[in-house]
Amino acid sequence: MSEHGGTEHGNTGGEPPGKSTVPRSRLAEYAEMAVSPEDRAGERAPLAGPDPRPVPEPAAEPVPAPASEDPEVEARRQRFTALLEEFRETPVLVPLGDGPGPDGERGLLTADWNGVRFILAFSDGQALARYAEARGEYHREWVYQTILGARLLDVAVPAAGVPCGVALDCADGPDGVVFPPVLGVVADEVAVDRGRGEGL
């Protein structure tokens, strides 16, 4: 419905009815049909005594819209989402650790930090070499598997049996990326924050 103060294609009050050369809108005809003759008679006749109709309540104060989130925070979230999507579609190198995996074979190389286990993954051989050098183990043989990022997050993380995420290129400082075990990154059933907002 328009709120411009006049009726669409109708009489705007500048001329008496019947003098306008512009055809009336069908909306105006429907509006008149919705008003009974008694109501129209009541509008023309002056009321005797106080108006029996209830006084309309004052309009509620408009509720201010919530303040928009910090643009820098939103930009960081968008960058992380883009990195996550790219990681899920990219094969990465995952060294094998010394301990056994779920099937009795050598498991994937992991590191525990603040009660969370992280599978260590590397974007290429150079990134793995930098990690080996940082550990002082550059000259030993590193056995690794090439695994799609999505498979790490969707299969390997739930199979860990403990809160688990993925650390990509962890020897590269700020160029590395951590994918924590939270909703939107790993499967819902193994996300550490799955109970938030549910009273758990």
PDB file of C-alpha atoms in Angstrom:
ATOM      1  CA  MET A   1       0.000   0.000   0.000  1.00  0.00           C
ATOM      2  CA  SER A   2       1.296   3.457  -0.852  1.00  0.00           C
ATOM      3  CA  GLU A   3       1.647   6.058   1.892  1.00  0.00           C
ATOM      4  CA  HIS A   4       2.121   9.138  -0.259  1.00  0.00           C
ATOM      5  CA  GLY A   5      -0.993  10.962   0.996  1.00  0.00           C
ATOM      6  CA  GLY A   6      -3.211  10.562  -2.097  1.00  0.00           C
ATOM      7  CA  THR A   7      -4.980   7.769  -3.878  1.00  0.00           C
ATOM      8  CA  GLU A   8      -3.354   6.171  -6.840  1.00  0.00           C
ATOM      9  CA  HIS A   9      -4.867   7.569 -10.074  1.00  0.00           C
ATOM     10  CA  GLY A  10      -7.789   9.050  -8.068  1.00  0.00           C
ATOM     11  CA  ASN A  11      -9.178  12.330  -6.814  1.00  0.00           C
ATOM     12  CA  THR A  12      -6.634  14.018  -4.565  1.00  0.00           C
ATOM     13  CA  GLY A  13      -9.119  16.409  -2.992  1.00  0.00           C
ATOM     14  CA  GLY A  14      -8.302  19.379  -5.236  1.00  0.00           C
ATOM     15  CA  GLU A  15     -11.532  18.974  -7.280  1.00  0.00           C
ATOM     16  CA  PRO A  16     -15.031  17.929  -6.305  1.00  0.00           C
ATOM     17  CA  PRO A  17     -16.027  14.363  -7.152  1.00  0.00           C
ATOM     18  CA  GLY A  18     -17.097  13.964 -10.727  1.00  0.00           C
ATOM     19  CA  LYS A  19     -14.907  16.837 -11.986  1.00  0.00           C
ATOM     20  CA  SER A  20     -11.696  14.800 -12.200  1.00  0.00           C
ATOM     21  CA  THR A  21     -10.593  13.690 -15.613  1.00  0.00           C
ATOM     22  CA  VAL A  22      -8.387  10.921 -14.157  1.00  0.00           C
ATOM     23  CA  PRO A  23     -10.168   7.572 -13.650  1.00  0.00           C
ATOM     24  CA  ARG A  24     -10.524   6.406 -10.043  1.00  0.00           C
ATOM     25  CA  SER A  25      -8.456   3.537  -8.778  1.00  0.00           C
ATOM     26  CA  ARG A  26     -10.153   0.187  -8.187  1.00  0.00           C
ATOM     27  CA  LEU A  27      -8.487   0.220  -4.781  1.00  0.00           C
ATOM     28  CA  ALA A  28     -10.564   3.271  -3.863  1.00  0.00           C
ATOM     29  CA  GLU A  29     -13.746   1.484  -5.015  1.00  0.00           C
ATOM     30  CA  TYR A  30     -12.903  -1.576  -2.924  1.00  0.00           C
ATOM     31  CA  ALA A  31     -12.238   0.653   0.086  1.00  0.00           C
ATOM     32  CA  GLU A  32     -15.665   2.279  -0.278  1.00  0.00           C
ATOM     33  CA  MET A  33     -17.330  -1.117  -0.664  1.00  0.00           C
ATOM     34  CA  ALA A  34     -15.746  -2.228   2.620  1.00  0.00           C
ATOM     35  CA  VAL A  35     -17.502   0.615   4.526  1.00  0.00           C
ATOM     36  CA  SER A  36     -21.178  -0.013   5.347  1.00  0.00           C
ATOM     37  CA  PRO A  37     -23.834   2.668   4.609  1.00  0.00           C
ATOM     38  CA  GLU A  38     -24.444   3.019   8.377  1.00  0.00           C
ATOM     39  CA  ASP A  39     -20.755   3.790   8.929  1.00  0.00           C
ATOM     40  CA  ARG A  40     -20.813   6.397   6.182  1.00  0.00           C
ATOM     41  CA  ALA A  41     -23.976   7.955   7.696  1.00  0.00           C
ATOM     42  CA  GLY A  42     -22.276   8.021  11.088  1.00  0.00           C
ATOM     43  CA  GLU A  43     -19.312   9.816   9.586  1.00  0.00           C
ATOM     44  CA  ARG A  44     -21.584  12.568   8.199  1.00  0.00           C
ATOM     45  CA  ALA A  45     -23.818  13.007  11.291  1.00  0.00           C
ATOM     46  CA  PRO A  46     -22.384  14.903  14.258  1.00  0.00           C
ATOM     47  CA  LEU A  47     -22.082  12.792  17.395  1.00  0.00           C
ATOM     48  CA  ALA A  48     -24.178  13.785  20.402  1.00  0.00           C
ATOM     49  CA  GLY A  49     -22.126  13.667  23.565  1.00  0.00           C
ATOM     50  CA  PRO A  50     -18.685  12.207  24.014  1.00  0.00           C
ATOM     51  CA  ASP A  51     -17.274   9.914  21.371  1.00  0.00           C
ATOM     52  CA  PRO A  52     -18.087   6.346  22.478  1.00  0.00           C
ATOM     53  CA  ARG A  53     -15.301   4.883  20.410  1.00  0.00           C
ATOM     54  CA  PRO A  54     -12.166   3.920  22.359  1.00  0.00           C
ATOM     55  CA  VAL A  55      -9.278   6.300  22.188  1.00  0.00           C
ATOM     56  CA  PRO A  56      -6.511   4.703  20.156  1.00  0.00           C
ATOM     57  CA  GLU A  57      -3.391   3.951  22.120  1.00  0.00           C
ATOM     58  CA  PRO A  58      -0.336   5.978  21.199  1.00  0.00           C
ATOM     59  CA  ALA A  59       1.924   4.318  18.696  1.00  0.00           C
ATOM     60  CA  ALA A  60       4.685   2.296  20.241  1.00  0.00           C
ATOM     61  CA  GLU A  61       8.144   3.769  20.159  1.00  0.00           C
ATOM     62  CA  PRO A  62      10.146   2.287  17.318  1.00  0.00           C
ATOM     63  CA  VAL A  63      12.558  -0.372  18.519  1.00  0.00           C
ATOM     64  CA  PRO A  64      16.062   0.600  17.486  1.00  0.00           C
ATOM     65  CA  ALA A  65      17.765  -1.961  15.277  1.00  0.00           C
ATOM     66  CA  PRO A  66      20.618  -3.777  16.977  1.00  0.00           C
ATOM     67  CA  ALA A  67      23.939  -2.150  16.403  1.00  0.00           C
ATOM     68  CA  SER A  68      25.731  -3.693  13.483  1.00  0.00           C
ATOM     69  CA  GLU A  69      28.666  -5.885  14.352  1.00  0.00           C
ATOM     70  CA  ASP A  70      32.156  -4.479  14.222  1.00  0.00           C
ATOM     71  CA  PRO A  71      33.126  -4.395  10.521  1.00  0.00           C
ATOM     72  CA  GLU A  72      36.588  -5.730  11.372  1.00  0.00           C
ATOM     73  CA  VAL A  73      35.098  -8.740  13.172  1.00  0.00           C
ATOM     74  CA  GLU A  74      32.769  -9.417  10.251  1.00  0.00           C
ATOM     75  CA  ALA A  75      35.668  -9.125   7.790  1.00  0.00           C
ATOM     76  CA  ARG A  76      37.710 -11.641   9.800  1.00  0.00           C
ATOM     77  CA  ARG A  77      34.739 -14.032   9.871  1.00  0.00           C
ATOM     78  CA  GLN A  78      34.348 -13.786   6.102  1.00  0.00           C
ATOM     79  CA  ARG A  79      38.071 -14.410   5.558  1.00  0.00           C
ATOM     80  CA  PHE A  80      37.950 -17.474   7.816  1.00  0.00           C
ATOM     81  CA  THR A  81      34.869 -18.822   6.020  1.00  0.00           C
ATOM     82  CA  ALA A  82      36.662 -18.462   2.680  1.00  0.00           C
ATOM     83  CA  LEU A  83      39.751 -20.238   4.082  1.00  0.00           C
ATOM     84  CA  LEU A  84      37.580 -23.050   5.460  1.00  0.00           C
ATOM     85  CA  GLU A  85      35.838 -23.585   2.117  1.00  0.00           C
ATOM     86  CA  GLU A  86      39.179 -23.626   0.295  1.00  0.00           C
ATOM     87  CA  PHE A  87      40.661 -26.056   2.851  1.00  0.00           C
ATOM     88  CA  ARG A  88      37.742 -28.465   2.505  1.00  0.00           C
ATOM     89  CA  GLU A  89      38.320 -28.657  -1.278  1.00  0.00           C
ATOM     90  CA  THR A  90      42.130 -29.001  -1.100  1.00  0.00           C
ATOM     91  CA  PRO A  91      44.254 -32.140  -0.647  1.00  0.00           C
ATOM     92  CA  VAL A  92      46.826 -31.602   2.119  1.00  0.00           C
ATOM     93  CA  LEU A  93      49.804 -33.558   3.437  1.00  0.00           C
ATOM     94  CA  VAL A  94      49.289 -35.232   6.807  1.00  0.00           C
ATOM     95  CA  PRO A  95      52.347 -36.903   8.382  1.00  0.00           C
ATOM     96  CA  LEU A  96      51.894 -40.184  10.207  1.00  0.00           C
ATOM     97  CA  GLY A  97      52.618 -40.223  13.917  1.00  0.00           C
ATOM     98  CA  ASP A  98      54.280 -42.879  16.031  1.00  0.00           C
ATOM     99  CA  GLY A  99      51.118 -44.036  17.793  1.00  0.00           C
ATOM    100  CA  PRO A 100      48.502 -46.401  16.389  1.00  0.00           C
ATOM    101  CA  GLY A 101      45.406 -45.086  14.658  1.00  0.00           C
ATOM    102  CA  PRO A 102      41.804 -46.319  14.983  1.00  0.00           C
ATOM    103  CA  ASP A 103      42.492 -49.302  12.681  1.00  0.00           C
ATOM    104  CA  GLY A 104      45.687 -50.389  14.398  1.00  0.00           C
ATOM    105  CA  GLU A 105      47.859 -48.734  11.737  1.00  0.00           C
ATOM    106  CA  ARG A 106      49.997 -45.686  12.341  1.00  0.00           C
ATOM    107  CA  GLY A 107      47.802 -42.777  13.232  1.00  0.00           C
ATOM    108  CA  LEU A 108      47.972 -39.249  11.927  1.00  0.00           C
ATOM    109  CA  LEU A 109      50.447 -36.833  13.512  1.00  0.00           C
ATOM    110  CA  THR A 110      48.686 -34.808  16.213  1.00  0.00           C
ATOM    111  CA  ALA A 111      49.512 -32.300  18.930  1.00  0.00           C
ATOM    112  CA  ASP A 112      47.499 -31.527  22.075  1.00  0.00           C
ATOM    113  CA  TRP A 113      46.954 -27.941  23.135  1.00  0.00           C
ATOM    114  CA  ASN A 114      44.716 -26.718  25.983  1.00  0.00           C
ATOM    115  CA  GLY A 115      42.873 -30.026  26.136  1.00  0.00           C
ATOM    116  CA  VAL A 116      42.174 -30.121  22.391  1.00  0.00           C
ATOM    117  CA  ARG A 117      43.884 -32.463  19.929  1.00  0.00           C
ATOM    118  CA  PHE A 118      44.893 -31.070  16.555  1.00  0.00           C
ATOM    119  CA  ILE A 119      45.704 -33.084  13.460  1.00  0.00           C
ATOM    120  CA  LEU A 120      48.764 -31.488  11.854  1.00  0.00           C
ATOM    121  CA  ALA A 121      48.323 -30.873   8.126  1.00  0.00           C
ATOM    122  CA  PHE A 122      50.534 -29.090   5.599  1.00  0.00           C
ATOM    123  CA  SER A 123      49.629 -27.378   2.364  1.00  0.00           C
ATOM    124  CA  ASP A 124      52.713 -28.686   0.509  1.00  0.00           C
ATOM    125  CA  GLY A 125      56.118 -30.325   0.917  1.00  0.00           C
ATOM    126  CA  GLN A 126      57.848 -27.021   1.687  1.00  0.00           C
ATOM    127  CA  ALA A 127      55.489 -26.337   4.585  1.00  0.00           C
ATOM    128  CA  LEU A 128      56.136 -29.828   5.955  1.00  0.00           C
ATOM    129  CA  ALA A 129      59.911 -29.286   5.561  1.00  0.00           C
ATOM    130  CA  ARG A 130      59.688 -26.052   7.564  1.00  0.00           C
ATOM    131  CA  TYR A 131      57.901 -27.936  10.348  1.00  0.00           C
ATOM    132  CA  ALA A 132      60.522 -30.701  10.313  1.00  0.00           C
ATOM    133  CA  GLU A 133      63.313 -28.135  10.480  1.00  0.00           C
ATOM    134  CA  ALA A 134      61.618 -26.295  13.372  1.00  0.00           C
ATOM    135  CA  ARG A 135      61.555 -29.597  15.272  1.00  0.00           C
ATOM    136  CA  GLY A 136      65.194 -30.335  14.467  1.00  0.00           C
ATOM    137  CA  GLU A 137      64.115 -33.443  12.568  1.00  0.00           C
ATOM    138  CA  TYR A 138      64.735 -32.268   9.046  1.00  0.00           C
ATOM    139  CA  HIS A 139      66.934 -35.221   8.057  1.00  0.00           C
ATOM    140  CA  ARG A 140      64.696 -38.036   9.202  1.00  0.00           C
ATOM    141  CA  GLU A 141      62.169 -39.646   6.878  1.00  0.00           C
ATOM    142  CA  TRP A 142      58.661 -38.209   7.091  1.00  0.00           C
ATOM    143  CA  VAL A 143      55.910 -40.571   5.978  1.00  0.00           C
ATOM    144  CA  TYR A 144      52.676 -38.784   5.106  1.00  0.00           C
ATOM    145  CA  GLN A 145      49.330 -39.268   3.444  1.00  0.00           C
ATOM    146  CA  THR A 146      47.553 -36.909   1.068  1.00  0.00           C
ATOM    147  CA  ILE A 147      44.037 -36.332   2.408  1.00  0.00           C
ATOM    148  CA  LEU A 148      41.266 -33.997   1.284  1.00  0.00           C
ATOM    149  CA  GLY A 149      40.592 -31.294   3.869  1.00  0.00           C
ATOM    150  CA  ALA A 150      36.893 -32.150   3.999  1.00  0.00           C
ATOM    151  CA  ARG A 151      37.753 -35.771   4.839  1.00  0.00           C
ATOM    152  CA  LEU A 152      39.964 -34.630   7.707  1.00  0.00           C
ATOM    153  CA  LEU A 153      37.171 -32.522   9.204  1.00  0.00           C
ATOM    154  CA  ASP A 154      34.295 -34.903   8.492  1.00  0.00           C
ATOM    155  CA  VAL A 155      35.940 -38.295   9.118  1.00  0.00           C
ATOM    156  CA  ALA A 156      39.308 -38.069  10.899  1.00  0.00           C
ATOM    157  CA  VAL A 157      38.210 -35.500  13.497  1.00  0.00           C
ATOM    158  CA  PRO A 158      35.155 -37.500  14.697  1.00  0.00           C
ATOM    159  CA  ALA A 159      37.276 -40.681  14.751  1.00  0.00           C
ATOM    160  CA  ALA A 160      39.707 -39.107  17.245  1.00  0.00           C
ATOM    161  CA  GLY A 161      37.276 -39.727  20.106  1.00  0.00           C
ATOM    162  CA  VAL A 162      38.321 -36.516  21.867  1.00  0.00           C
ATOM    163  CA  PRO A 163      37.822 -32.811  21.065  1.00  0.00           C
ATOM    164  CA  CYS A 164      39.848 -32.466  17.892  1.00  0.00           C
ATOM    165  CA  GLY A 165      40.520 -29.907  15.180  1.00  0.00           C
ATOM    166  CA  VAL A 166      43.053 -29.384  12.398  1.00  0.00           C
ATOM    167  CA  ALA A 167      46.135 -27.145  12.382  1.00  0.00           C
ATOM    168  CA  LEU A 168      47.345 -26.224   8.902  1.00  0.00           C
ATOM    169  CA  ASP A 169      50.989 -25.166   8.399  1.00  0.00           C
ATOM    170  CA  CYS A 170      51.574 -24.759  12.123  1.00  0.00           C
ATOM    171  CA  ALA A 171      55.264 -23.871  11.653  1.00  0.00           C
ATOM    172  CA  ASP A 172      54.415 -20.823   9.544  1.00  0.00           C
ATOM    173  CA  GLY A 173      53.344 -18.508  12.370  1.00  0.00           C
ATOM    174  CA  PRO A 174      50.584 -16.088  11.335  1.00  0.00           C
ATOM    175  CA  ASP A 175      50.365 -17.748   7.910  1.00  0.00           C
ATOM    176  CA  GLY A 176      49.142 -20.952   9.534  1.00  0.00           C
ATOM    177  CA  VAL A 177      45.459 -21.599  10.131  1.00  0.00           C
ATOM    178  CA  VAL A 178      43.703 -23.414  12.970  1.00  0.00           C
ATOM    179  CA  PHE A 179      40.337 -25.060  12.355  1.00  0.00           C
ATOM    180  CA  PRO A 180      38.940 -25.591  15.868  1.00  0.00           C
ATOM    181  CA  PRO A 181      36.327 -28.212  16.809  1.00  0.00           C
ATOM    182  CA  VAL A 182      33.371 -25.827  16.787  1.00  0.00           C
ATOM    183  CA  LEU A 183      30.012 -25.682  15.022  1.00  0.00           C
ATOM    184  CA  GLY A 184      30.331 -24.798  11.371  1.00  0.00           C
ATOM    185  CA  VAL A 185      33.847 -26.245  11.154  1.00  0.00           C
ATOM    186  CA  VAL A 186      33.513 -29.867  12.274  1.00  0.00           C
ATOM    187  CA  ALA A 187      30.519 -32.200  12.454  1.00  0.00           C
ATOM    188  CA  ASP A 188      27.896 -30.958  14.939  1.00  0.00           C
ATOM    189  CA  GLU A 189      28.097 -34.057  17.136  1.00  0.00           C
ATOM    190  CA  VAL A 190      31.799 -33.512  17.918  1.00  0.00           C
ATOM    191  CA  ALA A 191      31.746 -29.704  18.190  1.00  0.00           C
ATOM    192  CA  VAL A 192      32.707 -28.548  21.678  1.00  0.00           C
ATOM    193  CA  ASP A 193      30.161 -25.699  21.567  1.00  0.00           C
ATOM    194  CA  ARG A 194      27.175 -27.767  20.396  1.00  0.00           C
ATOM    195  CA  GLY A 195      25.339 -27.298  23.738  1.00  0.00           C
ATOM    196  CA  ARG A 196      25.446 -23.495  23.770  1.00  0.00           C
ATOM    197  CA  GLY A 197      22.042 -21.856  23.640  1.00  0.00           C
ATOM    198  CA  GLU A 198      20.300 -25.116  24.542  1.00  0.00           C
ATOM    199  CA  GLY A 199      20.530 -24.798  28.316  1.00  0.00           C
ATOM    200  CA  LEU A 200      23.191 -27.511  28.559  1.00  0.00           C
TER     201      LEU A 200
END
